[in-house]
Coordinates of C-alpha atoms in Angstrom, one line a residue:
M25 CA 103.7 90.6 198.2
I26 CA 100.6 89.9 196.2
I27 CA 101.6 86.3 195.6
I28 CA 102.4 85.9 199.3
A29 CA 99.1 87.4 200.3
G30 CA 97.2 85.2 197.9
A31 CA 99.0 82.1 199.2
V32 CA 98.2 83.1 202.8
I33 CA 94.6 83.7 202.0
G34 CA 94.3 80.4 200.1
G35 CA 96.0 78.6 203.0
M36 CA 93.6 80.1 205.5
Y37 CA 90.6 79.1 203.4
A38 CA 91.9 75.5 203.0
V39 CA 92.7 75.1 206.7
G40 CA 89.4 76.7 207.8
S41 CA 87.4 74.5 205.4
L42 CA 89.1 71.4 206.8
L43 CA 88.6 72.4 210.5
V44 CA 85.0 73.5 210.1
N45 CA 84.0 70.2 208.5
V46 CA 85.1 68.0 211.5
F47 CA 81.9 68.8 213.5
V48 CA 79.4 67.0 211.2
A49 CA 79.7 63.6 209.6
R50 CA 79.8 63.7 205.8
E51 CA 76.8 61.4 205.4
N52 CA 74.7 63.8 207.4
L53 CA 75.3 66.7 205.0
T54 CA 73.1 67.8 202.1
Y55 CA 73.7 70.0 199.1
A56 CA 70.7 72.1 199.9
G57 CA 71.8 73.1 203.5
G58 CA 75.3 71.8 203.9
M59 CA 76.8 75.2 204.9
V60 CA 74.2 75.8 207.5
E61 CA 74.5 72.3 208.8
I62 CA 78.2 72.6 209.2
F63 CA 78.1 75.8 211.3
T64 CA 75.1 74.7 213.4
G65 CA 77.0 71.5 214.1
M66 CA 80.0 73.6 215.2
A67 CA 77.7 75.8 217.4
K68 CA 76.2 72.6 219.0
Y69 CA 79.7 71.4 219.8
F70 CA 80.8 74.6 221.5
G71 CA 77.4 75.2 223.2
I72 CA 76.4 78.2 221.2
S73 CA 72.8 78.9 220.1
E74 CA 72.3 76.8 216.9
T75 CA 69.4 79.0 215.9
L76 CA 71.4 82.2 216.2
V77 CA 74.4 80.8 214.3
G78 CA 72.1 79.3 211.6
R79 CA 70.4 82.7 211.0
L80 CA 73.7 84.5 211.0
V81 CA 75.1 82.1 208.4
G82 CA 71.9 82.4 206.4
I83 CA 72.2 86.2 206.3
V84 CA 75.9 86.0 205.3
L85 CA 75.1 83.5 202.6
F86 CA 72.2 85.6 201.3
I87 CA 74.5 88.7 201.0
A88 CA 77.2 86.7 199.3
I89 CA 74.9 84.9 196.9
F90 CA 73.1 88.2 196.1
G91 CA 76.4 89.9 195.3
S92 CA 77.5 86.9 193.3
M93 CA 74.3 86.9 191.3
M94 CA 74.7 90.6 190.5
M95 CA 78.3 90.1 189.4
W96 CA 77.6 86.9 187.4
T97 CA 74.6 88.5 185.7
S98 CA 76.4 91.4 184.3
A99 CA 80.1 90.5 184.2
P100 CA 80.1 87.5 181.9
V101 CA 77.9 89.2 179.3
K102 CA 80.0 92.4 179.4
I103 CA 83.2 90.4 179.0
H104 CA 81.8 88.1 176.3
F105 CA 80.6 91.0 174.1
S106 CA 83.7 93.1 174.7
E107 CA 86.0 90.3 173.6
I108 CA 84.3 88.8 170.5
P109 CA 84.8 90.4 167.1
K110 CA 82.3 93.0 166.0
G111 CA 79.7 91.4 163.7
V112 CA 79.4 88.0 165.4
Y113 CA 76.1 89.0 166.8
G114 CA 73.6 91.5 165.6
Q115 CA 74.0 95.2 166.3
K116 CA 70.9 95.4 168.5
T117 CA 72.0 92.4 170.6
T118 CA 75.3 93.9 171.4
E119 CA 74.0 97.5 171.9
L120 CA 75.3 98.8 175.3
N121 CA 73.4 101.0 177.8
K122 CA 75.0 103.8 179.7
H123 CA 76.6 101.3 182.2
G124 CA 78.3 99.4 179.4
V125 CA 75.9 96.4 179.7
P126 CA 74.3 94.8 176.6
V127 CA 70.8 94.8 178.0
R128 CA 69.2 92.6 175.3
A129 CA 71.9 90.0 175.7
A130 CA 71.5 90.1 179.5
W131 CA 67.8 89.4 179.0
W132 CA 68.6 86.5 176.7
Q133 CA 70.9 85.1 179.3
F134 CA 68.2 85.5 181.9
A135 CA 65.6 83.7 179.8
F136 CA 68.0 80.8 179.0
V137 CA 69.1 80.3 182.7
F138 CA 65.4 80.5 183.8
V139 CA 64.4 77.8 181.4
M140 CA 67.3 75.6 182.4
L141 CA 66.4 76.0 186.1
V142 CA 62.8 75.2 185.4
V143 CA 63.7 72.1 183.5
N144 CA 66.1 71.0 186.2
G145 CA 63.5 71.7 188.9
F146 CA 60.7 69.8 187.3
G147 CA 63.1 66.9 186.4
S148 CA 64.3 66.6 190.0
E149 CA 62.5 64.6 192.7
S150 CA 63.8 66.9 195.5
V151 CA 65.7 70.1 196.2
Q152 CA 68.7 67.9 197.1
Q153 CA 68.7 66.3 193.7
M154 CA 68.1 69.7 191.9
M155 CA 71.1 71.2 193.8
N156 CA 73.2 68.2 193.0
T157 CA 72.5 68.5 189.3
A158 CA 73.0 72.2 189.2
I159 CA 76.3 72.1 191.2
N160 CA 77.8 69.3 189.1
L161 CA 76.8 70.9 185.8
T162 CA 78.2 74.2 187.0
A163 CA 81.4 72.7 188.2
G164 CA 81.9 70.8 185.0
T165 CA 81.3 73.6 182.6
A166 CA 83.3 76.1 184.8
M167 CA 86.4 74.0 184.3
L168 CA 86.2 74.1 180.5
P169 CA 87.6 77.7 180.0
P170 CA 90.6 77.1 182.2
I171 CA 91.4 73.9 180.4
F172 CA 91.2 75.7 177.0
I173 CA 93.5 78.4 178.4
M174 CA 96.0 75.9 179.8
V175 CA 96.0 73.9 176.5
A176 CA 96.7 77.2 174.6
Y177 CA 99.5 78.0 177.0
F178 CA 101.0 74.6 176.5
V179 CA 100.9 75.0 172.7
F180 CA 102.3 78.5 173.1
R181 CA 105.3 77.3 175.2
W182 CA 105.8 74.4 172.8
K183 CA 105.7 76.2 169.5
H184 CA 106.2 79.9 170.3
D185 CA 108.4 80.0 173.4
D186 CA 110.8 82.5 171.7
T187 CA 108.1 85.2 171.6
P188 CA 109.3 88.3 173.4
R189 CA 107.5 89.0 176.7
E190 CA 108.0 90.6 180.1
F191 CA 107.3 87.5 182.2
R192 CA 108.3 83.9 181.6
M193 CA 107.5 81.0 184.0
G194 CA 110.7 79.2 184.1
S195 CA 112.2 77.3 181.1
R196 CA 110.2 75.9 178.2
K197 CA 110.1 72.4 179.7
F198 CA 109.3 73.7 183.2
G199 CA 106.3 75.7 181.9
M200 CA 105.0 72.8 179.8
G201 CA 105.4 70.4 182.8
V202 CA 103.6 72.6 185.2
V203 CA 100.7 73.3 182.9
S204 CA 100.5 69.6 182.0
V205 CA 100.0 68.7 185.7
L206 CA 97.3 71.4 186.0
I207 CA 95.5 70.1 182.8
T208 CA 95.5 66.6 184.3
I209 CA 94.1 67.8 187.6
F210 CA 91.4 69.8 185.9
V211 CA 90.4 67.0 183.5
V212 CA 90.2 64.5 186.4
S213 CA 88.2 67.0 188.5
M214 CA 85.9 67.7 185.6
T215 CA 85.3 64.0 185.0
A216 CA 84.6 63.5 188.7
S217 CA 82.1 66.3 188.7
A218 CA 80.4 65.0 185.5
F219 CA 80.0 61.5 187.0
P220 CA 79.6 61.9 190.7
P221 CA 79.0 58.8 192.8
G222 CA 75.4 57.7 193.5
V223 CA 73.8 59.2 190.3
D224 CA 72.4 57.7 187.2
L225 CA 75.3 57.5 184.8
M226 CA 73.1 57.9 181.7
K227 CA 71.4 60.9 183.1
A228 CA 74.7 62.4 184.2
F229 CA 76.2 61.7 180.8
F230 CA 73.3 63.4 179.0
I231 CA 73.3 66.5 181.3
N232 CA 77.0 67.0 181.9
V233 CA 78.5 65.7 178.7
C234 CA 76.0 65.8 175.9
M235 CA 74.6 69.2 176.8
T236 CA 78.1 70.7 177.1
A237 CA 79.0 69.2 173.7
V238 CA 75.8 70.5 172.1
F239 CA 76.4 74.1 173.3
S240 CA 80.1 73.9 172.4
A241 CA 79.2 72.7 168.9
L242 CA 76.7 75.5 168.5
A243 CA 79.3 78.0 169.6
W244 CA 81.8 76.5 167.1
W245 CA 79.3 76.6 164.3
W246 CA 78.3 80.2 165.0
I247 CA 81.9 81.5 165.0
S248 CA 82.8 79.4 162.0
R249 CA 79.8 80.9 160.2
F250 CA 81.1 84.4 161.0
E251 CA 84.6 83.6 159.9
A252 CA 83.4 82.2 156.6
K253 CA 81.4 85.3 156.1
Q254 CA 84.4 87.4 156.8
V255 CA 86.4 85.5 154.2
R256 CA 83.7 86.0 151.6
N257 CA 83.5 89.7 152.3
K258 CA 87.3 90.0 152.0
A259 CA 87.3 88.1 148.7
A260 CA 84.6 90.3 147.3
L261 CA 86.5 93.4 148.3
T262 CA 89.6 92.0 146.6
E263 CA 87.8 91.3 143.4
Q264 CA 86.6 94.9 143.3

């Protein structure tokens, strides 16, 4: 039932998104106000007050974005620091408050995001360009974790398919085939979001590719440093 409900909801979203976009031409939409423009265009077509619909959409978007900000401010930090091995970061950085949130890490996240937004804002000629850069960068980086997970699943089905488990998605070849298609789709989508049409390719490459590579390399270096330290500590204990 859960799968059926998810499929129905996804289908309703897809159909609704297609239908609501027929009222405004694509070239008349902007990143900054596309959602409002779509619904005010629909209101104009049906003879409804555009001002009323625009304000209603604005209120709904404000509530949705505010809730998303609250969730994305606390959830990623909590998940990140609950999954990584103890000792990767300092004790004070990972210290939790009574709500289970690493406060210092959350402030570090806020500072980093704030600086990135300021740099993006001053480096953009308009709100439209700033939103374009932010959306493309977010879309590109958001696809990295699923790609890593799917690649790991592919390797798992390839080399460790005999591992006992409660659920198995078809045969070995079927599972590898399905995840291969998904990996291809995600890679193409990530590439398209990294190099959208109508943008400076060098700037897009620097922001969407180089910056992602730099942060990924820093993360790799940090965890490798921790693993090397663990090996040294284990060797020291063995010698004793």
